[in-house]
């Protein structure tokens, strides 16, 4: 399933989003997976199919989900297989059904409301009409689009004239995305052990002309798309997402996309960012070390491993006032940070309610590892007041490769 956060972030209201892809990338399969996810979220979608007839689409839906599941959500999916559709027809249909989302498969098979002899001019008119329609109805419109055939291996990234019959100059104020499934071209993704990762698909979005990649998983049997399975690692104070722990987890958990964000130094910003990433990727497991364990503990509804969690990092920080260097590189290029009394107060405020709203799921699915030689933090007694899954290991506060390999990863694999 595609997550609610992924859908809302990628396909905003009042905008048209083009989902580009070369032939056989799975644009229609993606659109079907999208409408299934929307329907399961109780969102109504009209699927305008200018290529496949309704019965063909139904069969494609029933390939991705069981018939019983399809029957439950079918009322939220309206299919319109009118040939050669235009935006007047789409507008009229929107008025009748009042949907939450619109999908057009695909825009190169549409006609303009005013038939024009020059096809490029007509395509530009179609895009402008769709843009106006999205604004007028305050609805997300998703238009599937063919990309030009290119020989360049990186041609799935946007370049001028990459969208067929649509020069980039005419695509202002439009969300541009595309799908690239390397498997189709035998351009495989490989894990750290050199094994092929089948189905790993790039979904590329463009913000300020820079690409952002979210990995999806394509199932060859069902032709369905879902979020690629992920594990989130949350680092400690003074560290970053480029820590050796994150690097080692990627080596030892090659079948997962290990997410390892740089935490903002302000704790509320960090917690907010982590919650948003969880909503976007829906990680299978969260691993947090030291201060990262404190943040991980507060992410409700996810399986977690807390390693030497620093539940009261503010107490340590008050002994370390001043400027400090980050131990690992950060994506924004920052090399140091400052601990102030106000910053310590902010952390203390976050810590004060960190054990609120713990659910039965959290109690059952939260695990903690405590090093017998950890002299920096001592969180076992407080942890055991709320949770029950705790283990001791021979090690210090900071992790080494052997502990990650022999203690952390085996536990992660049991949980996963």
JSON list of C-alpha atoms in Angstrom, two decimals, residues 103-303:
[
{"chain": "A", "resi": 103, "resn": "UNK", "atom": "CA", "xyz": [-6.46, 10.20, -12.63]},
{"chain": "A", "resi": 104, "resn": "UNK", "atom": "CA", "xyz": [-6.06, 10.52, -16.38]},
{"chain": "A", "resi": 105, "resn": "UNK", "atom": "CA", "xyz": [-4.40, 7.59, -18.16]},
{"chain": "A", "resi": 106, "resn": "UNK", "atom": "CA", "xyz": [-2.83, 9.10, -20.15]},
{"chain": "A", "resi": 107, "resn": "UNK", "atom": "CA", "xyz": [-2.78, 12.76, -21.22]},
{"chain": "A", "resi": 108, "resn": "UNK", "atom": "CA", "xyz": [-1.29, 12.17, -24.69]},
{"chain": "A", "resi": 109, "resn": "UNK", "atom": "CA", "xyz": [-4.58, 10.42, -25.58]},
{"chain": "A", "resi": 110, "resn": "UNK", "atom": "CA", "xyz": [-6.70, 13.44, -24.60]},
{"chain": "A", "resi": 111, "resn": "UNK", "atom": "CA", "xyz": [-8.14, 16.12, -26.84]},
{"chain": "A", "resi": 112, "resn": "UNK", "atom": "CA", "xyz": [-8.34, 19.82, -26.20]},
{"chain": "A", "resi": 113, "resn": "UNK", "atom": "CA", "xyz": [-11.74, 21.44, -25.76]},
{"chain": "A", "resi": 114, "resn": "UNK", "atom": "CA", "xyz": [-10.89, 23.44, -28.88]},
{"chain": "A", "resi": 115, "resn": "UNK", "atom": "CA", "xyz": [-9.52, 21.06, -31.50]},
{"chain": "A", "resi": 116, "resn": "UNK", "atom": "CA", "xyz": [-6.26, 22.40, -32.85]},
{"chain": "A", "resi": 117, "resn": "UNK", "atom": "CA", "xyz": [-4.44, 21.25, -35.95]},
{"chain": "A", "resi": 118, "resn": "UNK", "atom": "CA", "xyz": [-0.97, 21.38, -34.42]},
{"chain": "A", "resi": 119, "resn": "UNK", "atom": "CA", "xyz": [-0.55, 18.55, -31.90]},
{"chain": "A", "resi": 120, "resn": "UNK", "atom": "CA", "xyz": [2.13, 20.23, -29.79]},
{"chain": "A", "resi": 121, "resn": "UNK", "atom": "CA", "xyz": [-0.04, 23.32, -29.42]},
{"chain": "A", "resi": 122, "resn": "UNK", "atom": "CA", "xyz": [-3.02, 21.13, -28.55]},
{"chain": "A", "resi": 123, "resn": "UNK", "atom": "CA", "xyz": [-1.03, 19.29, -25.85]},
{"chain": "A", "resi": 124, "resn": "UNK", "atom": "CA", "xyz": [0.00, 22.57, -24.31]},
{"chain": "A", "resi": 125, "resn": "UNK", "atom": "CA", "xyz": [-3.66, 23.63, -24.30]},
{"chain": "A", "resi": 126, "resn": "UNK", "atom": "CA", "xyz": [-4.65, 20.34, -22.63]},
{"chain": "A", "resi": 127, "resn": "UNK", "atom": "CA", "xyz": [-2.14, 20.86, -19.83]},
{"chain": "A", "resi": 128, "resn": "UNK", "atom": "CA", "xyz": [-3.34, 24.43, -19.30]},
{"chain": "A", "resi": 129, "resn": "UNK", "atom": "CA", "xyz": [-6.96, 23.23, -19.19]},
{"chain": "A", "resi": 130, "resn": "UNK", "atom": "CA", "xyz": [-6.09, 20.55, -16.63]},
{"chain": "A", "resi": 131, "resn": "UNK", "atom": "CA", "xyz": [-4.21, 23.12, -14.56]},
{"chain": "A", "resi": 132, "resn": "UNK", "atom": "CA", "xyz": [-7.26, 25.41, -14.55]},
{"chain": "A", "resi": 133, "resn": "UNK", "atom": "CA", "xyz": [-9.58, 22.51, -13.74]},
{"chain": "A", "resi": 134, "resn": "UNK", "atom": "CA", "xyz": [-7.48, 21.47, -10.73]},
{"chain": "A", "resi": 135, "resn": "UNK", "atom": "CA", "xyz": [-7.57, 25.04, -9.38]},
{"chain": "A", "resi": 136, "resn": "UNK", "atom": "CA", "xyz": [-11.30, 25.53, -10.03]},
{"chain": "A", "resi": 137, "resn": "UNK", "atom": "CA", "xyz": [-12.28, 22.25, -8.34]},
{"chain": "A", "resi": 138, "resn": "UNK", "atom": "CA", "xyz": [-9.51, 22.37, -5.70]},
{"chain": "A", "resi": 139, "resn": "UNK", "atom": "CA", "xyz": [-8.77, 18.75, -6.46]},
{"chain": "A", "resi": 140, "resn": "UNK", "atom": "CA", "xyz": [-5.57, 16.78, -7.15]},
{"chain": "A", "resi": 141, "resn": "UNK", "atom": "CA", "xyz": [-5.36, 15.77, -10.82]},
{"chain": "A", "resi": 142, "resn": "UNK", "atom": "CA", "xyz": [-2.83, 13.07, -11.68]},
{"chain": "A", "resi": 143, "resn": "UNK", "atom": "CA", "xyz": [-1.99, 12.80, -15.35]},
{"chain": "A", "resi": 144, "resn": "UNK", "atom": "CA", "xyz": [0.03, 9.86, -16.60]},
{"chain": "A", "resi": 145, "resn": "UNK", "atom": "CA", "xyz": [2.38, 10.88, -19.37]},
{"chain": "A", "resi": 146, "resn": "UNK", "atom": "CA", "xyz": [4.68, 9.20, -21.83]},
{"chain": "A", "resi": 147, "resn": "UNK", "atom": "CA", "xyz": [8.31, 10.27, -21.79]},
{"chain": "A", "resi": 148, "resn": "UNK", "atom": "CA", "xyz": [10.39, 10.50, -24.90]},
{"chain": "A", "resi": 149, "resn": "UNK", "atom": "CA", "xyz": [12.41, 7.40, -25.68]},
{"chain": "A", "resi": 150, "resn": "UNK", "atom": "CA", "xyz": [16.03, 8.06, -24.77]},
{"chain": "A", "resi": 151, "resn": "UNK", "atom": "CA", "xyz": [19.13, 5.92, -24.83]},
{"chain": "A", "resi": 152, "resn": "UNK", "atom": "CA", "xyz": [20.82, 7.68, -21.94]},
{"chain": "A", "resi": 153, "resn": "UNK", "atom": "CA", "xyz": [20.77, 5.58, -18.74]},
{"chain": "A", "resi": 154, "resn": "UNK", "atom": "CA", "xyz": [19.81, 8.66, -16.72]},
{"chain": "A", "resi": 155, "resn": "UNK", "atom": "CA", "xyz": [17.05, 9.77, -19.08]},
{"chain": "A", "resi": 156, "resn": "UNK", "atom": "CA", "xyz": [14.38, 9.15, -16.46]},
{"chain": "A", "resi": 157, "resn": "UNK", "atom": "CA", "xyz": [15.56, 12.35, -14.84]},
{"chain": "A", "resi": 158, "resn": "UNK", "atom": "CA", "xyz": [13.88, 15.38, -16.32]},
{"chain": "A", "resi": 159, "resn": "UNK", "atom": "CA", "xyz": [15.59, 17.12, -19.16]},
{"chain": "A", "resi": 160, "resn": "UNK", "atom": "CA", "xyz": [14.11, 19.63, -21.61]},
{"chain": "A", "resi": 161, "resn": "UNK", "atom": "CA", "xyz": [11.52, 17.97, -23.88]},
{"chain": "A", "resi": 162, "resn": "UNK", "atom": "CA", "xyz": [11.52, 14.77, -21.82]},
{"chain": "A", "resi": 163, "resn": "UNK", "atom": "CA", "xyz": [7.73, 14.71, -21.59]},
{"chain": "A", "resi": 164, "resn": "UNK", "atom": "CA", "xyz": [6.41, 13.69, -24.96]},
{"chain": "A", "resi": 165, "resn": "UNK", "atom": "CA", "xyz": [4.97, 16.66, -26.88]},
{"chain": "A", "resi": 166, "resn": "UNK", "atom": "CA", "xyz": [5.40, 18.87, -23.80]},
{"chain": "A", "resi": 167, "resn": "UNK", "atom": "CA", "xyz": [8.46, 21.15, -23.69]},
{"chain": "A", "resi": 168, "resn": "UNK", "atom": "CA", "xyz": [9.56, 21.83, -20.13]},
{"chain": "A", "resi": 169, "resn": "UNK", "atom": "CA", "xyz": [8.95, 25.55, -20.65]},
{"chain": "A", "resi": 170, "resn": "UNK", "atom": "CA", "xyz": [5.21, 24.85, -20.72]},
{"chain": "A", "resi": 171, "resn": "UNK", "atom": "CA", "xyz": [5.19, 22.90, -17.45]},
{"chain": "A", "resi": 172, "resn": "UNK", "atom": "CA", "xyz": [5.50, 25.73, -14.93]},
{"chain": "A", "resi": 173, "resn": "UNK", "atom": "CA", "xyz": [3.44, 25.38, -11.72]},
{"chain": "A", "resi": 174, "resn": "UNK", "atom": "CA", "xyz": [2.98, 21.66, -12.40]},
{"chain": "A", "resi": 175, "resn": "UNK", "atom": "CA", "xyz": [4.28, 18.89, -10.17]},
{"chain": "A", "resi": 176, "resn": "UNK", "atom": "CA", "xyz": [6.64, 16.77, -12.22]},
{"chain": "A", "resi": 177, "resn": "UNK", "atom": "CA", "xyz": [7.34, 13.17, -11.22]},
{"chain": "A", "resi": 178, "resn": "UNK", "atom": "CA", "xyz": [8.36, 10.02, -12.98]},
{"chain": "A", "resi": 179, "resn": "UNK", "atom": "CA", "xyz": [8.78, 6.28, -12.48]},
{"chain": "A", "resi": 180, "resn": "UNK", "atom": "CA", "xyz": [11.89, 4.35, -13.44]},
{"chain": "A", "resi": 181, "resn": "UNK", "atom": "CA", "xyz": [11.90, 0.58, -13.04]},
{"chain": "A", "resi": 182, "resn": "UNK", "atom": "CA", "xyz": [15.44, -0.51, -13.79]},
{"chain": "A", "resi": 183, "resn": "UNK", "atom": "CA", "xyz": [14.48, -4.22, -13.77]},
{"chain": "A", "resi": 184, "resn": "UNK", "atom": "CA", "xyz": [12.80, -3.77, -17.13]},
{"chain": "A", "resi": 185, "resn": "UNK", "atom": "CA", "xyz": [16.10, -2.71, -18.71]},
{"chain": "A", "resi": 186, "resn": "UNK", "atom": "CA", "xyz": [18.11, -5.24, -16.71]},
{"chain": "A", "resi": 187, "resn": "UNK", "atom": "CA", "xyz": [19.58, -2.29, -14.81]},
{"chain": "A", "resi": 188, "resn": "UNK", "atom": "CA", "xyz": [19.30, -3.89, -11.39]},
{"chain": "A", "resi": 189, "resn": "UNK", "atom": "CA", "xyz": [19.70, -2.47, -7.93]},
{"chain": "A", "resi": 190, "resn": "UNK", "atom": "CA", "xyz": [22.20, -4.47, -5.86]},
{"chain": "A", "resi": 191, "resn": "UNK", "atom": "CA", "xyz": [22.47, -4.88, -2.12]},
{"chain": "A", "resi": 192, "resn": "UNK", "atom": "CA", "xyz": [25.73, -4.64, -0.18]},
{"chain": "A", "resi": 193, "resn": "UNK", "atom": "CA", "xyz": [26.32, -8.37, -0.73]},
{"chain": "A", "resi": 194, "resn": "UNK", "atom": "CA", "xyz": [26.07, -8.01, -4.50]},
{"chain": "A", "resi": 195, "resn": "UNK", "atom": "CA", "xyz": [22.64, -9.66, -4.68]},
{"chain": "A", "resi": 196, "resn": "UNK", "atom": "CA", "xyz": [19.98, -8.31, -7.04]},
{"chain": "A", "resi": 197, "resn": "UNK", "atom": "CA", "xyz": [17.10, -6.45, -5.35]},
{"chain": "A", "resi": 198, "resn": "UNK", "atom": "CA", "xyz": [14.15, -7.24, -7.57]},
{"chain": "A", "resi": 199, "resn": "UNK", "atom": "CA", "xyz": [11.35, -4.73, -7.90]},
{"chain": "A", "resi": 200, "resn": "UNK", "atom": "CA", "xyz": [13.14, -1.73, -6.36]},
{"chain": "A", "resi": 201, "resn": "UNK", "atom": "CA", "xyz": [11.72, 1.19, -8.29]},
{"chain": "A", "resi": 202, "resn": "UNK", "atom": "CA", "xyz": [12.66, 4.86, -8.31]},
{"chain": "A", "resi": 203, "resn": "UNK", "atom": "CA", "xyz": [9.76, 7.28, -7.90]},
{"chain": "A", "resi": 204, "resn": "UNK", "atom": "CA", "xyz": [11.32, 10.65, -8.63]},
{"chain": "A", "resi": 205, "resn": "UNK", "atom": "CA", "xyz": [9.82, 13.99, -7.64]},
{"chain": "A", "resi": 206, "resn": "UNK", "atom": "CA", "xyz": [11.26, 17.39, -8.50]},
{"chain": "A", "resi": 207, "resn": "UNK", "atom": "CA", "xyz": [11.47, 20.28, -6.08]},
{"chain": "A", "resi": 208, "resn": "UNK", "atom": "CA", "xyz": [13.30, 23.45, -7.12]},
{"chain": "A", "resi": 209, "resn": "UNK", "atom": "CA", "xyz": [14.72, 21.53, -10.09]},
{"chain": "A", "resi": 210, "resn": "UNK", "atom": "CA", "xyz": [16.43, 18.96, -7.87]},
{"chain": "A", "resi": 211, "resn": "UNK", "atom": "CA", "xyz": [15.31, 15.32, -7.87]},
{"chain": "A", "resi": 212, "resn": "UNK", "atom": "CA", "xyz": [14.15, 13.54, -4.74]},
{"chain": "A", "resi": 213, "resn": "UNK", "atom": "CA", "xyz": [13.94, 9.75, -4.90]},
{"chain": "A", "resi": 214, "resn": "UNK", "atom": "CA", "xyz": [11.50, 7.62, -2.93]},
{"chain": "A", "resi": 215, "resn": "UNK", "atom": "CA", "xyz": [11.85, 3.89, -3.44]},
{"chain": "A", "resi": 216, "resn": "UNK", "atom": "CA", "xyz": [8.79, 1.81, -4.22]},
{"chain": "A", "resi": 217, "resn": "UNK", "atom": "CA", "xyz": [8.50, -1.95, -4.54]},
{"chain": "A", "resi": 218, "resn": "UNK", "atom": "CA", "xyz": [7.05, -3.43, -7.73]},
{"chain": "A", "resi": 219, "resn": "UNK", "atom": "CA", "xyz": [5.54, -6.90, -7.47]},
{"chain": "A", "resi": 220, "resn": "UNK", "atom": "CA", "xyz": [5.95, -8.70, -10.79]},
{"chain": "A", "resi": 221, "resn": "UNK", "atom": "CA", "xyz": [3.21, -11.21, -10.00]},
{"chain": "A", "resi": 222, "resn": "UNK", "atom": "CA", "xyz": [0.47, -8.75, -9.00]},
{"chain": "A", "resi": 223, "resn": "UNK", "atom": "CA", "xyz": [1.92, -5.75, -10.91]},
{"chain": "A", "resi": 224, "resn": "UNK", "atom": "CA", "xyz": [1.24, -3.73, -7.77]},
{"chain": "A", "resi": 225, "resn": "UNK", "atom": "CA", "xyz": [3.32, -0.97, -6.21]},
{"chain": "A", "resi": 226, "resn": "UNK", "atom": "CA", "xyz": [3.88, -0.43, -2.49]},
{"chain": "A", "resi": 227, "resn": "UNK", "atom": "CA", "xyz": [6.32, 1.46, -0.30]},
{"chain": "A", "resi": 228, "resn": "UNK", "atom": "CA", "xyz": [9.75, -0.22, -0.32]},
{"chain": "A", "resi": 229, "resn": "UNK", "atom": "CA", "xyz": [10.31, -1.89, 3.09]},
{"chain": "A", "resi": 230, "resn": "UNK", "atom": "CA", "xyz": [12.42, 0.37, 5.26]},
{"chain": "A", "resi": 231, "resn": "UNK", "atom": "CA", "xyz": [14.19, 0.54, 8.60]},
{"chain": "A", "resi": 232, "resn": "UNK", "atom": "CA", "xyz": [14.78, 3.92, 10.24]},
{"chain": "A", "resi": 233, "resn": "UNK", "atom": "CA", "xyz": [17.94, 4.58, 12.23]},
{"chain": "A", "resi": 234, "resn": "UNK", "atom": "CA", "xyz": [18.01, 7.58, 14.62]},
{"chain": "A", "resi": 235, "resn": "UNK", "atom": "CA", "xyz": [21.46, 8.76, 15.67]},
{"chain": "A", "resi": 236, "resn": "UNK", "atom": "CA", "xyz": [22.63, 10.29, 18.92]},
{"chain": "A", "resi": 237, "resn": "UNK", "atom": "CA", "xyz": [23.88, 13.72, 19.98]},
{"chain": "A", "resi": 238, "resn": "UNK", "atom": "CA", "xyz": [26.83, 15.09, 17.94]},
{"chain": "A", "resi": 239, "resn": "UNK", "atom": "CA", "xyz": [26.28, 12.50, 15.20]},
{"chain": "A", "resi": 240, "resn": "UNK", "atom": "CA", "xyz": [24.49, 12.47, 11.85]},
{"chain": "A", "resi": 241, "resn": "UNK", "atom": "CA", "xyz": [22.76, 10.18, 9.40]},
{"chain": "A", "resi": 242, "resn": "UNK", "atom": "CA", "xyz": [26.22, 9.34, 7.98]},
{"chain": "A", "resi": 243, "resn": "UNK", "atom": "CA", "xyz": [27.33, 7.59, 11.18]},
{"chain": "A", "resi": 244, "resn": "UNK", "atom": "CA", "xyz": [29.17, 4.28, 11.05]},
{"chain": "A", "resi": 245, "resn": "UNK", "atom": "CA", "xyz": [26.16, 2.61, 12.70]},
{"chain": "A", "resi": 246, "resn": "UNK", "atom": "CA", "xyz": [23.95, 3.62, 9.79]},
{"chain": "A", "resi": 247, "resn": "UNK", "atom": "CA", "xyz": [26.57, 2.43, 7.30]},
{"chain": "A", "resi": 248, "resn": "UNK", "atom": "CA", "xyz": [26.85, -0.94, 9.04]},
{"chain": "A", "resi": 249, "resn": "UNK", "atom": "CA", "xyz": [23.08, -1.39, 9.26]},
{"chain": "A", "resi": 250, "resn": "UNK", "atom": "CA", "xyz": [22.88, -0.90, 5.48]},
{"chain": "A", "resi": 251, "resn": "UNK", "atom": "CA", "xyz": [25.52, -3.57, 4.99]},
{"chain": "A", "resi": 252, "resn": "UNK", "atom": "CA", "xyz": [23.83, -6.04, 7.33]},
{"chain": "A", "resi": 253, "resn": "UNK", "atom": "CA", "xyz": [20.19, -5.37, 6.38]},
{"chain": "A", "resi": 254, "resn": "UNK", "atom": "CA", "xyz": [20.53, -5.19, 2.58]},
{"chain": "A", "resi": 255, "resn": "UNK", "atom": "CA", "xyz": [16.89, -6.10, 1.87]},
{"chain": "A", "resi": 256, "resn": "UNK", "atom": "CA", "xyz": [15.71, -2.88, 3.56]},
{"chain": "A", "resi": 257, "resn": "UNK", "atom": "CA", "xyz": [16.06, 0.78, 2.72]},
{"chain": "A", "resi": 258, "resn": "UNK", "atom": "CA", "xyz": [17.82, 2.09, 5.85]},
{"chain": "A", "resi": 259, "resn": "UNK", "atom": "CA", "xyz": [16.63, 5.64, 6.40]},
{"chain": "A", "resi": 260, "resn": "UNK", "atom": "CA", "xyz": [19.05, 7.71, 8.45]},
{"chain": "A", "resi": 261, "resn": "UNK", "atom": "CA", "xyz": [18.13, 11.41, 8.60]},
{"chain": "A", "resi": 262, "resn": "UNK", "atom": "CA", "xyz": [20.25, 14.17, 10.08]},
{"chain": "A", "resi": 263, "resn": "UNK", "atom": "CA", "xyz": [18.39, 15.32, 13.19]},
{"chain": "A", "resi": 264, "resn": "UNK", "atom": "CA", "xyz": [17.83, 19.06, 13.66]},
{"chain": "A", "resi": 265, "resn": "UNK", "atom": "CA", "xyz": [19.53, 20.25, 16.81]},
{"chain": "A", "resi": 266, "resn": "UNK", "atom": "CA", "xyz": [16.23, 21.66, 18.14]},
{"chain": "A", "resi": 267, "resn": "UNK", "atom": "CA", "xyz": [14.38, 18.71, 19.74]},
{"chain": "A", "resi": 268, "resn": "UNK", "atom": "CA", "xyz": [10.83, 19.64, 18.76]},
{"chain": "A", "resi": 269, "resn": "UNK", "atom": "CA", "xyz": [11.92, 20.09, 15.14]},
{"chain": "A", "resi": 270, "resn": "UNK", "atom": "CA", "xyz": [13.65, 16.71, 15.29]},
{"chain": "A", "resi": 271, "resn": "UNK", "atom": "CA", "xyz": [10.60, 14.94, 16.72]},
{"chain": "A", "resi": 272, "resn": "UNK", "atom": "CA", "xyz": [8.27, 16.56, 14.20]},
{"chain": "A", "resi": 273, "resn": "UNK", "atom": "CA", "xyz": [10.55, 15.58, 11.31]},
{"chain": "A", "resi": 274, "resn": "UNK", "atom": "CA", "xyz": [10.78, 11.99, 12.55]},
{"chain": "A", "resi": 275, "resn": "UNK", "atom": "CA", "xyz": [7.00, 11.68, 12.83]},
{"chain": "A", "resi": 276, "resn": "UNK", "atom": "CA", "xyz": [6.57, 13.02, 9.29]},
{"chain": "A", "resi": 277, "resn": "UNK", "atom": "CA", "xyz": [9.15, 10.56, 7.92]},
{"chain": "A", "resi": 278, "resn": "UNK", "atom": "CA", "xyz": [7.37, 7.70, 9.69]},
{"chain": "A", "resi": 279, "resn": "UNK", "atom": "CA", "xyz": [4.09, 8.73, 8.09]},
{"chain": "A", "resi": 280, "resn": "UNK", "atom": "CA", "xyz": [5.77, 8.94, 4.69]},
{"chain": "A", "resi": 281, "resn": "UNK", "atom": "CA", "xyz": [7.72, 5.67, 4.72]},
{"chain": "A", "resi": 282, "resn": "UNK", "atom": "CA", "xyz": [5.90, 3.59, 7.37]},
{"chain": "A", "resi": 283, "resn": "UNK", "atom": "CA", "xyz": [9.15, 1.88, 8.49]},
{"chain": "A", "resi": 284, "resn": "UNK", "atom": "CA", "xyz": [9.06, -1.77, 9.48]},
{"chain": "A", "resi": 285, "resn": "UNK", "atom": "CA", "xyz": [11.39, -1.04, 12.39]},
{"chain": "A", "resi": 286, "resn": "UNK", "atom": "CA", "xyz": [12.95, 1.97, 14.12]},
{"chain": "A", "resi": 287, "resn": "UNK", "atom": "CA", "xyz": [16.39, 1.69, 15.74]},
{"chain": "A", "resi": 288, "resn": "UNK", "atom": "CA", "xyz": [17.56, 4.52, 17.98]},
{"chain": "A", "resi": 289, "resn": "UNK", "atom": "CA", "xyz": [20.84, 4.86, 19.84]},
{"chain": "A", "resi": 290, "resn": "UNK", "atom": "CA", "xyz": [21.49, 7.12, 22.85]},
{"chain": "A", "resi": 291, "resn": "UNK", "atom": "CA", "xyz": [19.56, 10.37, 22.28]},
{"chain": "A", "resi": 292, "resn": "UNK", "atom": "CA", "xyz": [18.07, 8.69, 19.20]},
{"chain": "A", "resi": 293, "resn": "UNK", "atom": "CA", "xyz": [16.65, 6.06, 21.53]},
{"chain": "A", "resi": 294, "resn": "UNK", "atom": "CA", "xyz": [14.85, 8.80, 23.46]},
{"chain": "A", "resi": 295, "resn": "UNK", "atom": "CA", "xyz": [13.29, 10.08, 20.23]},
{"chain": "A", "resi": 296, "resn": "UNK", "atom": "CA", "xyz": [12.50, 6.58, 18.94]},
{"chain": "A", "resi": 297, "resn": "UNK", "atom": "CA", "xyz": [10.66, 5.70, 22.16]},
{"chain": "A", "resi": 298, "resn": "UNK", "atom": "CA", "xyz": [8.19, 8.52, 21.48]},
{"chain": "A", "resi": 299, "resn": "UNK", "atom": "CA", "xyz": [7.21, 7.29, 18.00]},
{"chain": "A", "resi": 300, "resn": "UNK", "atom": "CA", "xyz": [4.04, 5.41, 18.79]},
{"chain": "A", "resi": 301, "resn": "UNK", "atom": "CA", "xyz": [2.73, 2.49, 16.75]},
{"chain": "A", "resi": 302, "resn": "UNK", "atom": "CA", "xyz": [6.04, 1.25, 15.32]},
{"chain": "A", "resi": 303, "resn": "UNK", "atom": "CA", "xyz": [8.32, -1.66, 16.20]}
]
